[in-house]
Amino acid sequence: MTYQEKVQLWKNNPNLENSLRKELEAMNEKELEDAFTNDLEFGTGGLRGVLGAGTNRMNIYIVAKATLGFGRYLMKQSKVACSRGVAISHDNRHQSKEFARMSAEVLSTLGFRVFLFEALRPTPELSFAVRHFKCIGGIMITASHNPKEYNGYKIYDETGCQLVPKDADQVIKEIEQINDYFNIDTTQNHELIQYIGKEVDEVYINEVKKIILRPNLNKDFKLVYTPLHGTGQVFAPQVLQSVGYDVVPLPCQMTCDPDFSGVKTSNPENKEAYDEAILLAKALGAKIVLATDPDADRLGIAVEHNGEYVLFTGNQTAALIFDYICKTRKELNTLPKDGYMFTTNVSSTLPIAIATKYGLKTEITLTGFKFIGEKAREMETTGRGTYVFGFEESYGCLVSDCVRDKDSIQAILMLCETAAYYREKGMDLVDALNAIYEEYGYYKEGITNISLKGLEGQAKIQRIMNYFRTTDIALKGFNILAKDDVKLGVKEDYVNGKNEKINLPSSNVIKYYLNDNMWFVLRPSGTEPKLKVYYGVKGNSLADADSKLEALSKEVLSIVDLIK
């Protein structure tokens, strides 16, 4: 069906939701083409897109269609799928509550029990709820850190893990068979919808608190916390206060505001997200600023050091937490001999060096925490090892696999414990990170986000990826040792002149391995119209690492710029 035919289908629908009809009538031809040519696709974070009219937008019809497809998929997985039920939660965004209710009504009409959170809750708690209620699946309505114009839809399996590609593909097949998404029945069996809330919060929080390793550390320092208007406000400050931390929430961002009006950006990867929180921290003399993204699965931090607040990357925070866990559990004799640390192929390799020191094995997955969740599930079902830690560079980690998604509440508890531990030694977290660098080497990572919107942008991304896939590139200051083409499933070893098979699911990702444990990766975003270029270097000092990182990114981007 052409995009013009799709447009007419929508315009001819007499029951089209009124606000969507008004938007549709106001769109020009280019906007119509962008909104209807493609359908929203499942990426690394499920469905995610701009709110509005169209098959390439997030709206009630796309949510209903996705949910009906997901429900049919679940019913094929188990004869008791409906009685086991589905857990559903949502964040603070525009239409999130409506999308959650719509999903619940589609599923109840199919005959599913539904455990629907009464109000916004963090993504990790949704993952926990799936496991707690022994559900067959879960749905989280969120667009994570995206701008206010976006919303999204994540789906979870019975272990609380986001669906991996082989399973998501089956859901997509079910969705593609639904042609009349305007008349999906949502009217039946609403008595099967059970609202849940504080009783689940209590169980989840008690389970999360089990990760605490040194409960009696001195906590005589002040923290500032912001949820960036998102779901972390539900109980993150209370969790910290309940175990003795002096935390002050940032009032102007402790509101459920879908317009994010009290913050410059809802993404804790961006330094502007911390501006207001740092002002409060300076006024109070707080040592650490904690920021969770809107669905509270990711944590960003700023640490006071010599009078200035230093922002940490997700890689740095993960290295700090993981190093602390390893040294503490070794001291307590609780570090498993068959322990595993999981990471992704775009994340820092510093935690791999830490794992090696402590005798832990490392496995590397694709980007997307669902792949780490899948590994945790494998540990549990096969008994081949013990999960110790998992992280990805995009500010997400998981300490206890009672959850199968990244969990900022766990990250907050462990990060604050790490800070308390080093404070007793007269060190702040910048000092602690520098000590890790001195021991393992000065690792530094970077990322370039190249925004390429619309159909033209998609085509440009494919041209760039095809160029790197088919062309033997050369870098002036670096030696290329090998290249992973994950889409083709092949590693080209340039040193030995051999090709090897990659044991990863096919994905449009290319990774180059360089001399001295350096690397870079090209990867189209699965949730935004961007090409992401990741870099990792290792230097003899911070200055050396900074210099190498700047040189590497400059060389790679000079090649990208030549591709028209």
PDB file of C-alpha atoms in Angstrom, residues 153-316:
ATOM      1  CA  TYR A 153       6.194   0.826  23.786  1.00  0.00           C
ATOM      2  CA  LYS A 154       8.438  -1.886  25.239  1.00  0.00           C
ATOM      3  CA  ILE A 155       7.441  -5.545  25.488  1.00  0.00           C
ATOM      4  CA  TYR A 156       8.737  -8.132  27.958  1.00  0.00           C
ATOM      5  CA  ASP A 157       8.810 -11.906  28.120  1.00  0.00           C
ATOM      6  CA  GLU A 158       7.849 -14.084  31.080  1.00  0.00           C
ATOM      7  CA  THR A 159      11.245 -13.571  32.740  1.00  0.00           C
ATOM      8  CA  GLY A 160      10.926  -9.776  32.741  1.00  0.00           C
ATOM      9  CA  CYS A 161      13.385  -9.409  29.847  1.00  0.00           C
ATOM     10  CA  GLN A 162      12.668  -7.338  26.755  1.00  0.00           C
ATOM     11  CA  LEU A 163      12.065  -9.554  23.753  1.00  0.00           C
ATOM     12  CA  VAL A 164      15.198 -10.442  21.797  1.00  0.00           C
ATOM     13  CA  PRO A 165      15.050 -10.275  17.966  1.00  0.00           C
ATOM     14  CA  LYS A 166      14.032 -13.891  17.316  1.00  0.00           C
ATOM     15  CA  ASP A 167      11.000 -13.451  19.578  1.00  0.00           C
ATOM     16  CA  ALA A 168      10.249  -9.875  18.539  1.00  0.00           C
ATOM     17  CA  ASP A 169      10.223 -11.060  14.927  1.00  0.00           C
ATOM     18  CA  GLN A 170       7.356 -13.411  15.774  1.00  0.00           C
ATOM     19  CA  VAL A 171       5.440 -10.544  17.352  1.00  0.00           C
ATOM     20  CA  ILE A 172       6.070  -8.431  14.263  1.00  0.00           C
ATOM     21  CA  LYS A 173       4.624 -11.198  12.071  1.00  0.00           C
ATOM     22  CA  GLU A 174       1.475 -11.192  14.184  1.00  0.00           C
ATOM     23  CA  ILE A 175       1.238  -7.404  13.975  1.00  0.00           C
ATOM     24  CA  GLU A 176       1.701  -7.425  10.197  1.00  0.00           C
ATOM     25  CA  GLN A 177      -1.331  -9.691   9.821  1.00  0.00           C
ATOM     26  CA  ILE A 178      -3.591  -7.052  11.387  1.00  0.00           C
ATOM     27  CA  ASN A 179      -5.027  -4.908   8.601  1.00  0.00           C
ATOM     28  CA  ASP A 180      -8.010  -3.260  10.269  1.00  0.00           C
ATOM     29  CA  TYR A 181      -6.369  -1.579  13.248  1.00  0.00           C
ATOM     30  CA  PHE A 182      -9.178   1.009  13.490  1.00  0.00           C
ATOM     31  CA  ASN A 183     -11.731  -1.511  14.740  1.00  0.00           C
ATOM     32  CA  ILE A 184      -9.793  -3.569  17.300  1.00  0.00           C
ATOM     33  CA  ASP A 185     -12.207  -4.581  20.058  1.00  0.00           C
ATOM     34  CA  THR A 186     -11.329  -3.133  23.468  1.00  0.00           C
ATOM     35  CA  THR A 187     -14.698  -3.439  25.182  1.00  0.00           C
ATOM     36  CA  GLN A 188     -14.702  -6.880  26.790  1.00  0.00           C
ATOM     37  CA  ASN A 189     -13.738  -8.395  30.172  1.00  0.00           C
ATOM     38  CA  HIS A 190     -12.569  -5.202  31.887  1.00  0.00           C
ATOM     39  CA  GLU A 191     -13.097  -6.993  35.191  1.00  0.00           C
ATOM     40  CA  LEU A 192      -9.883  -8.876  34.376  1.00  0.00           C
ATOM     41  CA  ILE A 193      -7.917  -5.633  34.798  1.00  0.00           C
ATOM     42  CA  GLN A 194      -6.444  -5.415  38.294  1.00  0.00           C
ATOM     43  CA  TYR A 195      -4.814  -2.181  39.444  1.00  0.00           C
ATOM     44  CA  ILE A 196      -1.552  -2.607  41.345  1.00  0.00           C
ATOM     45  CA  GLY A 197       0.773  -0.205  43.129  1.00  0.00           C
ATOM     46  CA  LYS A 198       2.222   0.208  46.604  1.00  0.00           C
ATOM     47  CA  GLU A 199       2.103  -3.488  47.469  1.00  0.00           C
ATOM     48  CA  VAL A 200       4.439  -4.205  44.533  1.00  0.00           C
ATOM     49  CA  ASP A 201       6.622  -1.198  45.387  1.00  0.00           C
ATOM     50  CA  GLU A 202       7.303  -2.639  48.835  1.00  0.00           C
ATOM     51  CA  VAL A 203       8.315  -6.072  47.565  1.00  0.00           C
ATOM     52  CA  TYR A 204      10.494  -4.600  44.812  1.00  0.00           C
ATOM     53  CA  ILE A 205      12.268  -2.151  47.118  1.00  0.00           C
ATOM     54  CA  ASN A 206      12.959  -4.838  49.720  1.00  0.00           C
ATOM     55  CA  GLU A 207      14.468  -7.054  47.029  1.00  0.00           C
ATOM     56  CA  VAL A 208      16.611  -4.222  45.658  1.00  0.00           C
ATOM     57  CA  LYS A 209      17.964  -3.405  49.113  1.00  0.00           C
ATOM     58  CA  LYS A 210      19.485  -6.890  49.246  1.00  0.00           C
ATOM     59  CA  ILE A 211      22.323  -5.658  46.999  1.00  0.00           C
ATOM     60  CA  ILE A 212      23.725  -3.545  49.848  1.00  0.00           C
ATOM     61  CA  LEU A 213      27.157  -4.899  50.800  1.00  0.00           C
ATOM     62  CA  ARG A 214      28.334  -2.597  53.608  1.00  0.00           C
ATOM     63  CA  PRO A 215      25.235  -1.342  55.484  1.00  0.00           C
ATOM     64  CA  ASN A 216      27.186   0.348  58.272  1.00  0.00           C
ATOM     65  CA  LEU A 217      29.248   2.825  56.256  1.00  0.00           C
ATOM     66  CA  ASN A 218      29.217   6.447  57.407  1.00  0.00           C
ATOM     67  CA  LYS A 219      26.694   8.366  55.262  1.00  0.00           C
ATOM     68  CA  ASP A 220      27.507  11.899  56.470  1.00  0.00           C
ATOM     69  CA  PHE A 221      27.319  13.636  53.088  1.00  0.00           C
ATOM     70  CA  LYS A 222      24.520  15.313  51.207  1.00  0.00           C
ATOM     71  CA  LEU A 223      23.055  14.254  47.859  1.00  0.00           C
ATOM     72  CA  VAL A 224      20.798  16.032  45.392  1.00  0.00           C
ATOM     73  CA  TYR A 225      18.408  13.924  43.305  1.00  0.00           C
ATOM     74  CA  THR A 226      16.343  14.697  40.222  1.00  0.00           C
ATOM     75  CA  PRO A 227      13.993  12.349  38.332  1.00  0.00           C
ATOM     76  CA  LEU A 228      13.880  14.846  35.420  1.00  0.00           C
ATOM     77  CA  HIS A 229      10.077  14.866  35.883  1.00  0.00           C
ATOM     78  CA  GLY A 230       9.968  11.091  35.407  1.00  0.00           C
ATOM     79  CA  THR A 231       9.143   7.904  37.261  1.00  0.00           C
ATOM     80  CA  GLY A 232      12.068   7.967  39.669  1.00  0.00           C
ATOM     81  CA  GLN A 233      10.149  10.460  41.802  1.00  0.00           C
ATOM     82  CA  VAL A 234       7.806   7.656  42.898  1.00  0.00           C
ATOM     83  CA  PHE A 235      10.256   6.299  45.466  1.00  0.00           C
ATOM     84  CA  ALA A 236      13.965   6.846  44.622  1.00  0.00           C
ATOM     85  CA  PRO A 237      14.528   9.533  47.292  1.00  0.00           C
ATOM     86  CA  GLN A 238      12.606   7.530  49.882  1.00  0.00           C
ATOM     87  CA  VAL A 239      14.719   4.430  49.200  1.00  0.00           C
ATOM     88  CA  LEU A 240      17.925   6.405  49.826  1.00  0.00           C
ATOM     89  CA  GLN A 241      16.508   8.041  52.955  1.00  0.00           C
ATOM     90  CA  SER A 242      15.336   4.690  54.334  1.00  0.00           C
ATOM     91  CA  VAL A 243      18.913   3.377  54.424  1.00  0.00           C
ATOM     92  CA  GLY A 244      20.383   6.531  55.943  1.00  0.00           C
ATOM     93  CA  TYR A 245      21.421   8.829  53.099  1.00  0.00           C
ATOM     94  CA  ASP A 246      20.850  12.583  53.317  1.00  0.00           C
ATOM     95  CA  VAL A 247      19.186  13.224  49.949  1.00  0.00           C
ATOM     96  CA  VAL A 248      17.420  16.394  48.833  1.00  0.00           C
ATOM     97  CA  PRO A 249      15.067  16.054  45.816  1.00  0.00           C
ATOM     98  CA  LEU A 250      15.084  18.958  43.338  1.00  0.00           C
ATOM     99  CA  PRO A 251      11.554  20.381  43.782  1.00  0.00           C
ATOM    100  CA  CYS A 252      11.092  21.897  40.313  1.00  0.00           C
ATOM    101  CA  GLN A 253      11.728  18.514  38.654  1.00  0.00           C
ATOM    102  CA  MET A 254       9.823  16.331  41.142  1.00  0.00           C
ATOM    103  CA  THR A 255       6.569  16.758  39.211  1.00  0.00           C
ATOM    104  CA  CYS A 256       4.873  14.511  36.667  1.00  0.00           C
ATOM    105  CA  ASP A 257       5.256  16.981  33.799  1.00  0.00           C
ATOM    106  CA  PRO A 258       5.005  15.551  30.238  1.00  0.00           C
ATOM    107  CA  ASP A 259       6.426  18.776  28.818  1.00  0.00           C
ATOM    108  CA  PHE A 260       9.599  18.528  30.945  1.00  0.00           C
ATOM    109  CA  SER A 261       9.220  22.253  31.582  1.00  0.00           C
ATOM    110  CA  GLY A 262      11.560  22.337  34.581  1.00  0.00           C
ATOM    111  CA  VAL A 263      14.581  20.872  32.799  1.00  0.00           C
ATOM    112  CA  LYS A 264      16.520  21.736  29.634  1.00  0.00           C
ATOM    113  CA  THR A 265      16.686  18.092  28.524  1.00  0.00           C
ATOM    114  CA  SER A 266      15.274  14.813  29.788  1.00  0.00           C
ATOM    115  CA  ASN A 267      18.452  12.911  28.878  1.00  0.00           C
ATOM    116  CA  PRO A 268      21.010  12.421  31.695  1.00  0.00           C
ATOM    117  CA  GLU A 269      23.695  11.895  29.051  1.00  0.00           C
ATOM    118  CA  ASN A 270      23.498  15.653  28.339  1.00  0.00           C
ATOM    119  CA  LYS A 271      25.199  18.068  30.721  1.00  0.00           C
ATOM    120  CA  GLU A 272      22.323  20.576  30.522  1.00  0.00           C
ATOM    121  CA  ALA A 273      20.142  18.047  32.363  1.00  0.00           C
ATOM    122  CA  TYR A 274      22.125  18.797  35.535  1.00  0.00           C
ATOM    123  CA  ASP A 275      22.125  22.615  35.485  1.00  0.00           C
ATOM    124  CA  GLU A 276      19.347  23.219  38.020  1.00  0.00           C
ATOM    125  CA  ALA A 277      20.370  20.286  40.214  1.00  0.00           C
ATOM    126  CA  ILE A 278      23.963  21.498  40.384  1.00  0.00           C
ATOM    127  CA  LEU A 279      22.793  24.969  41.416  1.00  0.00           C
ATOM    128  CA  LEU A 280      20.932  23.377  44.339  1.00  0.00           C
ATOM    129  CA  ALA A 281      23.902  21.142  45.139  1.00  0.00           C
ATOM    130  CA  LYS A 282      26.222  24.156  45.325  1.00  0.00           C
ATOM    131  CA  ALA A 283      23.812  25.965  47.626  1.00  0.00           C
ATOM    132  CA  LEU A 284      23.555  22.954  49.938  1.00  0.00           C
ATOM    133  CA  GLY A 285      27.153  21.769  49.722  1.00  0.00           C
ATOM    134  CA  ALA A 286      26.007  18.434  48.317  1.00  0.00           C
ATOM    135  CA  LYS A 287      28.752  16.083  47.168  1.00  0.00           C
ATOM    136  CA  ILE A 288      26.863  14.187  44.437  1.00  0.00           C
ATOM    137  CA  VAL A 289      24.040  14.952  42.020  1.00  0.00           C
ATOM    138  CA  LEU A 290      21.974  11.952  40.917  1.00  0.00           C
ATOM    139  CA  ALA A 291      19.750  12.113  37.821  1.00  0.00           C
ATOM    140  CA  THR A 292      17.514   9.341  36.501  1.00  0.00           C
ATOM    141  CA  ASP A 293      15.922   9.419  33.058  1.00  0.00           C
ATOM    142  CA  PRO A 294      12.104   9.573  32.698  1.00  0.00           C
ATOM    143  CA  ASP A 295      11.507   5.818  32.969  1.00  0.00           C
ATOM    144  CA  ALA A 296      14.204   5.482  35.655  1.00  0.00           C
ATOM    145  CA  ASP A 297      16.224   2.688  34.146  1.00  0.00           C
ATOM    146  CA  ARG A 298      19.348   4.848  33.707  1.00  0.00           C
ATOM    147  CA  LEU A 299      21.453   6.867  36.143  1.00  0.00           C
ATOM    148  CA  GLY A 300      23.686   9.872  35.517  1.00  0.00           C
ATOM    149  CA  ILE A 301      25.859  11.538  38.150  1.00  0.00           C
ATOM    150  CA  ALA A 302      27.848  14.712  38.797  1.00  0.00           C
ATOM    151  CA  VAL A 303      30.480  14.624  41.559  1.00  0.00           C
ATOM    152  CA  GLU A 304      31.885  17.584  43.475  1.00  0.00           C
ATOM    153  CA  HIS A 305      35.684  17.600  43.166  1.00  0.00           C
ATOM    154  CA  ASN A 306      37.906  20.514  44.144  1.00  0.00           C
ATOM    155  CA  GLY A 307      34.966  22.907  44.067  1.00  0.00           C
ATOM    156  CA  GLU A 308      33.628  21.857  40.660  1.00  0.00           C
ATOM    157  CA  TYR A 309      31.002  19.301  39.642  1.00  0.00           C
ATOM    158  CA  VAL A 310      32.404  16.640  37.326  1.00  0.00           C
ATOM    159  CA  LEU A 311      29.992  14.702  35.119  1.00  0.00           C
ATOM    160  CA  PHE A 312      30.633  10.967  34.731  1.00  0.00           C
ATOM    161  CA  THR A 313      29.847   8.929  31.657  1.00  0.00           C
ATOM    162  CA  GLY A 314      27.854   5.718  31.887  1.00  0.00           C
ATOM    163  CA  ASN A 315      31.056   3.776  31.276  1.00  0.00           C
ATOM    164  CA  GLN A 316      32.836   5.517  34.160  1.00  0.00           C
TER     165      GLN A 316
END
